[in-house]
Amino acid sequence: MRKLAHFGIPVKEKPANATYLSDSKLWIGDPSKTKNNIEHLFFEEGSPMPQLLKDCAHISYLVDDMEEELKGAEILIPPFKPFPNLTAAFIVEDGIPIELMHQA
């Protein structure tokens, strides 16, 4: 089952109250602090994240079974742990990045 989690958009300035992921050179705004559950993403110069994520907005879903969701999908970023108790992965569907998240 999929449940809409947030809508992520790249921005040109670091979001207020953002969390920093040093390995990704990425600042992430907390979507729960926005009226419409928007995750603002600020990529620092030299961020190793895929260009598609830097250029395009993404839709994020909470999923029950990450392994099942990834079967047959075009994987942009394989599963990783951005935060304790959370596994995320990015796939591409019709040229659009989709984030899948599973909470442990």
Tab-separated table of N, CA and C in Angstrom:
chain	number	residue	atom	x	y	z
A	1	MET	N	0.827	-1.177	0.000
A	1	MET	CA	0.000	0.000	0.000
A	1	MET	C	0.878	1.249	0.000
A	2	ARG	N	0.453	2.269	-0.715
A	2	ARG	CA	1.152	3.553	-0.756
A	2	ARG	C	0.293	4.626	-0.104
A	3	LYS	N	0.949	5.509	0.651
A	3	LYS	CA	0.263	6.654	1.247
A	3	LYS	C	1.100	7.889	0.936
A	4	LEU	N	0.465	8.928	0.402
A	4	LEU	CA	1.179	10.150	0.063
A	4	LEU	C	1.871	10.706	1.303
A	5	ALA	N	3.169	10.989	1.188
A	5	ALA	CA	3.941	11.504	2.321
A	5	ALA	C	4.190	13.002	2.175
A	6	HIS	N	4.743	13.417	1.031
A	6	HIS	CA	5.022	14.828	0.799
A	6	HIS	C	5.302	15.078	-0.674
A	7	PHE	N	5.439	16.341	-0.988
A	7	PHE	CA	5.816	16.792	-2.319
A	7	PHE	C	7.131	17.528	-2.139
A	8	GLY	N	8.192	17.095	-2.832
A	8	GLY	CA	9.515	17.698	-2.669
A	8	GLY	C	9.881	18.591	-3.837
A	9	ILE	N	10.405	19.785	-3.523
A	9	ILE	CA	10.822	20.692	-4.589
A	9	ILE	C	12.210	21.257	-4.313
A	10	PRO	N	13.064	21.259	-5.356
A	10	PRO	CA	14.372	21.899	-5.224
A	10	PRO	C	14.183	23.415	-5.113
A	11	VAL	N	14.980	24.036	-4.230
A	11	VAL	CA	14.923	25.480	-4.042
A	11	VAL	C	16.329	26.069	-4.147
A	12	LYS	N	16.396	27.383	-4.312
A	12	LYS	CA	17.679	28.075	-4.516
A	12	LYS	C	18.323	28.554	-3.223
A	13	GLU	N	17.588	28.512	-2.102
A	13	GLU	CA	18.128	28.942	-0.812
A	13	GLU	C	17.855	27.875	0.243
A	14	LYS	N	18.739	27.780	1.213
A	14	LYS	CA	18.590	26.800	2.288
A	14	LYS	C	17.288	27.077	3.046
A	15	PRO	N	16.450	26.057	3.222
A	15	PRO	CA	15.198	26.244	3.954
A	15	PRO	C	15.440	26.488	5.443
A	16	ALA	N	14.529	27.212	6.073
A	16	ALA	CA	14.608	27.427	7.519
A	16	ALA	C	14.408	26.090	8.226
A	17	ASN	N	15.056	25.920	9.344
A	17	ASN	CA	14.922	24.701	10.163
A	17	ASN	C	15.195	23.427	9.368
A	18	ALA	N	16.164	23.477	8.478
A	18	ALA	CA	16.480	22.331	7.624
A	18	ALA	C	17.438	21.367	8.320
A	19	THR	N	17.348	20.113	7.903
A	19	THR	CA	18.267	19.064	8.347
A	19	THR	C	19.314	18.892	7.261
A	20	TYR	N	20.566	18.735	7.672
A	20	TYR	CA	21.658	18.607	6.707
A	20	TYR	C	22.091	17.153	6.581
A	21	LEU	N	22.128	16.665	5.349
A	21	LEU	CA	22.671	15.332	5.056
A	21	LEU	C	24.035	15.548	4.408
A	22	SER	N	25.098	15.419	5.201
A	22	SER	CA	26.436	15.774	4.734
A	22	SER	C	26.916	14.917	3.570
A	23	ASP	N	26.620	13.623	3.569
A	23	ASP	CA	27.055	12.757	2.464
A	23	ASP	C	26.433	13.174	1.140
A	24	SER	N	25.253	13.769	1.204
A	24	SER	CA	24.537	14.178	-0.009
A	24	SER	C	24.713	15.656	-0.317
A	25	LYS	N	25.339	16.392	0.620
A	25	LYS	CA	25.463	17.851	0.489
A	25	LYS	C	24.084	18.447	0.193
A	26	LEU	N	23.153	18.107	1.077
A	26	LEU	CA	21.749	18.431	0.868
A	26	LEU	C	21.102	18.902	2.159
A	27	TRP	N	20.382	20.020	2.071
A	27	TRP	CA	19.578	20.535	3.172
A	27	TRP	C	18.125	20.187	2.882
A	28	ILE	N	17.441	19.607	3.872
A	28	ILE	CA	16.054	19.177	3.702
A	28	ILE	C	15.167	19.900	4.707
A	29	GLY	N	14.171	20.633	4.190
A	29	GLY	CA	13.187	21.279	5.052
A	29	GLY	C	12.166	20.251	5.517
A	30	ASP	N	11.618	20.466	6.690
A	30	ASP	CA	10.650	19.538	7.278
A	30	ASP	C	9.268	19.780	6.675
A	31	PRO	N	8.749	18.830	5.885
A	31	PRO	CA	7.441	19.040	5.260
A	31	PRO	C	6.297	19.174	6.256
A	32	SER	N	6.448	18.609	7.451
A	32	SER	CA	5.371	18.699	8.440
A	32	SER	C	5.217	20.117	8.992
A	33	LYS	N	6.186	20.974	8.723
A	33	LYS	CA	6.122	22.364	9.186
A	33	LYS	C	5.554	23.300	8.116
A	34	THR	N	5.060	22.732	7.016
A	34	THR	CA	4.450	23.537	5.960
A	34	THR	C	2.966	23.209	5.859
A	35	LYS	N	2.204	24.157	5.393
A	35	LYS	CA	0.755	23.986	5.299
A	35	LYS	C	0.373	22.852	4.346
A	36	ASN	N	1.136	22.685	3.261
A	36	ASN	CA	0.786	21.706	2.228
A	36	ASN	C	1.742	20.532	2.146
A	37	ASN	N	2.488	20.285	3.239
A	37	ASN	CA	3.393	19.139	3.309
A	37	ASN	C	4.435	19.145	2.194
A	38	ILE	N	5.091	20.291	2.025
A	38	ILE	CA	6.115	20.457	0.992
A	38	ILE	C	7.500	20.330	1.621
A	39	GLU	N	8.327	19.508	1.011
A	39	GLU	CA	9.714	19.325	1.430
A	39	GLU	C	10.587	20.171	0.515
A	40	HIS	N	11.253	21.182	1.089
A	40	HIS	CA	12.147	22.039	0.312
A	40	HIS	C	13.556	21.435	0.345
A	41	LEU	N	14.163	21.304	-0.826
A	41	LEU	CA	15.485	20.682	-0.953
A	41	LEU	C	16.484	21.684	-1.510
A	42	PHE	N	17.550	21.924	-0.750
A	42	PHE	CA	18.622	22.809	-1.214
A	42	PHE	C	19.884	21.973	-1.400
A	43	PHE	N	20.323	21.862	-2.631
A	43	PHE	CA	21.512	21.081	-2.969
A	43	PHE	C	22.725	22.011	-2.990
A	44	GLU	N	23.729	21.686	-2.184
A	44	GLU	CA	24.965	22.461	-2.203
A	44	GLU	C	25.751	22.158	-3.478
A	45	GLU	N	26.617	23.065	-3.829
A	45	GLU	CA	27.515	22.854	-4.967
A	45	GLU	C	28.275	21.548	-4.742
A	46	GLY	N	28.332	20.712	-5.767
A	46	GLY	CA	29.048	19.449	-5.670
A	46	GLY	C	28.239	18.316	-5.067
A	47	SER	N	26.955	18.523	-4.865
A	47	SER	CA	26.123	17.443	-4.335
A	47	SER	C	26.158	16.250	-5.293
A	48	PRO	N	26.369	15.039	-4.757
A	48	PRO	CA	26.424	13.857	-5.615
A	48	PRO	C	25.042	13.313	-6.012
A	49	MET	N	23.991	13.979	-5.572
A	49	MET	CA	22.637	13.498	-5.882
A	49	MET	C	22.377	13.596	-7.386
A	50	PRO	N	21.532	12.722	-7.928
A	50	PRO	CA	21.242	12.728	-9.367
A	50	PRO	C	20.670	14.069	-9.841
A	51	GLN	N	21.062	14.449	-11.033
A	51	GLN	CA	20.611	15.716	-11.601
A	51	GLN	C	19.090	15.792	-11.689
A	52	LEU	N	18.440	14.671	-11.946
A	52	LEU	CA	16.984	14.660	-12.040
A	52	LEU	C	16.346	15.181	-10.748
A	53	LEU	N	16.906	14.815	-9.585
A	53	LEU	CA	16.371	15.310	-8.309
A	53	LEU	C	16.666	16.786	-8.110
A	54	LYS	N	17.794	17.242	-8.630
A	54	LYS	CA	18.161	18.650	-8.498
A	54	LYS	C	17.288	19.540	-9.382
A	55	ASP	N	16.785	18.979	-10.467
A	55	ASP	CA	16.034	19.760	-11.448
A	55	ASP	C	14.518	19.629	-11.340
A	56	CYS	N	14.040	18.527	-10.793
A	56	CYS	CA	12.597	18.229	-10.825
A	56	CYS	C	12.019	18.058	-9.429
A	57	ALA	N	10.760	18.402	-9.293
A	57	ALA	CA	10.017	18.103	-8.070
A	57	ALA	C	9.773	16.597	-8.019
A	58	HIS	N	9.534	16.091	-6.826
A	58	HIS	CA	9.229	14.667	-6.682
A	58	HIS	C	8.031	14.464	-5.767
A	59	ILE	N	7.390	13.347	-5.935
A	59	ILE	CA	6.294	12.911	-5.075
A	59	ILE	C	6.857	11.822	-4.172
A	60	SER	N	6.461	11.836	-2.912
A	60	SER	CA	6.960	10.847	-1.965
A	60	SER	C	5.803	10.060	-1.358
A	61	TYR	N	6.015	8.760	-1.251
A	61	TYR	CA	5.009	7.867	-0.678
A	61	TYR	C	5.603	7.050	0.460
A	62	LEU	N	4.826	6.835	1.503
A	62	LEU	CA	5.152	5.830	2.518
A	62	LEU	C	4.656	4.500	1.974
A	63	VAL	N	5.494	3.477	2.053
A	63	VAL	CA	5.125	2.164	1.517
A	63	VAL	C	5.273	1.104	2.604
A	64	ASP	N	4.478	0.056	2.479
A	64	ASP	CA	4.538	-1.056	3.434
A	64	ASP	C	5.684	-2.011	3.130
A	65	ASP	N	5.985	-2.205	1.835
A	65	ASP	CA	6.965	-3.200	1.422
A	65	ASP	C	7.884	-2.602	0.348
A	66	MET	N	9.032	-2.099	0.786
A	66	MET	CA	9.974	-1.449	-0.128
A	66	MET	C	10.427	-2.405	-1.224
A	67	GLU	N	10.769	-3.626	-0.844
A	67	GLU	CA	11.253	-4.616	-1.805
A	67	GLU	C	10.235	-4.842	-2.929
A	68	GLU	N	8.997	-4.976	-2.564
A	68	GLU	CA	7.934	-5.206	-3.549
A	68	GLU	C	7.762	-3.993	-4.461
A	69	GLU	N	7.833	-2.806	-3.906
A	69	GLU	CA	7.665	-1.572	-4.682
A	69	GLU	C	8.797	-1.384	-5.697
A	70	LEU	N	9.979	-1.902	-5.386
A	70	LEU	CA	11.135	-1.718	-6.269
A	70	LEU	C	11.192	-2.738	-7.406
A	71	LYS	N	10.425	-3.819	-7.302
A	71	LYS	CA	10.433	-4.845	-8.346
A	71	LYS	C	10.015	-4.249	-9.683
A	72	GLY	N	10.871	-4.388	-10.676
A	72	GLY	CA	10.578	-3.928	-12.025
A	72	GLY	C	10.646	-2.422	-12.210
A	73	ALA	N	10.998	-1.678	-11.163
A	73	ALA	CA	11.054	-0.218	-11.252
A	73	ALA	C	12.410	0.237	-11.791
A	74	GLU	N	12.413	1.410	-12.401
A	74	GLU	CA	13.671	2.053	-12.807
A	74	GLU	C	14.215	2.754	-11.569
A	75	ILE	N	15.284	2.227	-10.988
A	75	ILE	CA	15.820	2.752	-9.734
A	75	ILE	C	16.779	3.903	-10.008
A	76	LEU	N	16.480	5.040	-9.409
A	76	LEU	CA	17.337	6.220	-9.508
A	76	LEU	C	18.362	6.217	-8.369
A	77	ILE	N	17.885	5.947	-7.148
A	77	ILE	CA	18.757	5.816	-5.972
A	77	ILE	C	18.288	4.577	-5.210
A	78	PRO	N	19.169	3.599	-5.024
A	78	PRO	CA	18.767	2.392	-4.281
A	78	PRO	C	18.480	2.735	-2.815
A	79	PRO	N	17.868	1.815	-2.090
A	79	PRO	CA	17.508	2.084	-0.701
A	79	PRO	C	18.702	2.558	0.141
A	80	PHE	N	18.414	3.574	0.965
A	80	PHE	CA	19.408	4.141	1.882
A	80	PHE	C	18.667	4.620	3.130
A	81	LYS	N	19.424	4.931	4.188
A	81	LYS	CA	18.816	5.358	5.456
A	81	LYS	C	19.176	6.825	5.706
A	82	PRO	N	18.297	7.765	5.292
A	82	PRO	CA	18.588	9.174	5.531
A	82	PRO	C	18.475	9.548	7.004
A	83	PHE	N	17.637	8.830	7.736
A	83	PHE	CA	17.424	9.052	9.164
A	83	PHE	C	17.258	7.682	9.825
A	84	PRO	N	17.539	7.589	11.131
A	84	PRO	CA	17.275	6.311	11.817
A	84	PRO	C	15.795	5.948	11.655
A	85	ASN	N	15.475	4.724	11.541
A	85	ASN	CA	14.090	4.231	11.420
A	85	ASN	C	13.418	4.583	10.099
A	86	LEU	N	14.169	5.088	9.115
A	86	LEU	CA	13.564	5.415	7.822
A	86	LEU	C	14.473	4.935	6.690
A	87	THR	N	13.898	4.149	5.794
A	87	THR	CA	14.596	3.743	4.578
A	87	THR	C	13.910	4.445	3.424
A	88	ALA	N	14.708	4.983	2.511
A	88	ALA	CA	14.162	5.681	1.346
A	88	ALA	C	14.843	5.153	0.090
A	89	ALA	N	14.171	5.284	-1.024
A	89	ALA	CA	14.716	4.956	-2.334
A	89	ALA	C	14.012	5.863	-3.330
A	90	PHE	N	14.652	6.097	-4.461
A	90	PHE	CA	14.033	6.889	-5.522
A	90	PHE	C	13.949	6.050	-6.783
A	91	ILE	N	12.791	6.108	-7.415
A	91	ILE	CA	12.594	5.464	-8.708
A	91	ILE	C	12.191	6.543	-9.708
A	92	VAL	N	12.143	6.163	-10.968
A	92	VAL	CA	11.713	7.085	-12.015
A	92	VAL	C	10.506	6.472	-12.705
A	93	GLU	N	9.455	7.263	-12.823
A	93	GLU	CA	8.253	6.829	-13.526
A	93	GLU	C	7.871	7.922	-14.522
A	94	ASP	N	7.861	7.588	-15.807
A	94	ASP	CA	7.545	8.554	-16.859
A	94	ASP	C	8.413	9.804	-16.766
A	95	GLY	N	9.695	9.616	-16.426
A	95	GLY	CA	10.645	10.722	-16.358
A	95	GLY	C	10.566	11.557	-15.092
A	96	ILE	N	9.724	11.149	-14.139
A	96	ILE	CA	9.528	11.905	-12.899
A	96	ILE	C	10.094	11.109	-11.725
A	97	PRO	N	10.882	11.769	-10.846
A	97	PRO	CA	11.386	11.052	-9.673
A	97	PRO	C	10.271	10.824	-8.655
A	98	ILE	N	10.246	9.624	-8.107
A	98	ILE	CA	9.288	9.237	-7.080
A	98	ILE	C	10.097	8.700	-5.904
A	99	GLU	N	9.808	9.215	-4.716
A	99	GLU	CA	10.490	8.731	-3.518
A	99	GLU	C	9.589	7.729	-2.818
A	100	LEU	N	10.175	6.607	-2.448
A	100	LEU	CA	9.489	5.590	-1.660
A	100	LEU	C	10.142	5.568	-0.286
A	101	MET	N	9.337	5.599	0.772
A	101	MET	CA	9.866	5.605	2.126
A	101	MET	C	9.191	4.511	2.933
A	102	HIS	N	9.997	3.868	3.778
A	102	HIS	CA	9.476	2.816	4.664
A	102	HIS	C	9.986	3.110	6.064
A	103	GLN	N	9.065	3.222	7.018
A	103	GLN	CA	9.440	3.456	8.405
A	103	GLN	C	9.537	2.134	9.132
A	104	ALA	N	10.659	1.973	9.851
A	104	ALA	CA	10.879	0.736	10.600
A	104	ALA	C	10.248	0.812	11.968
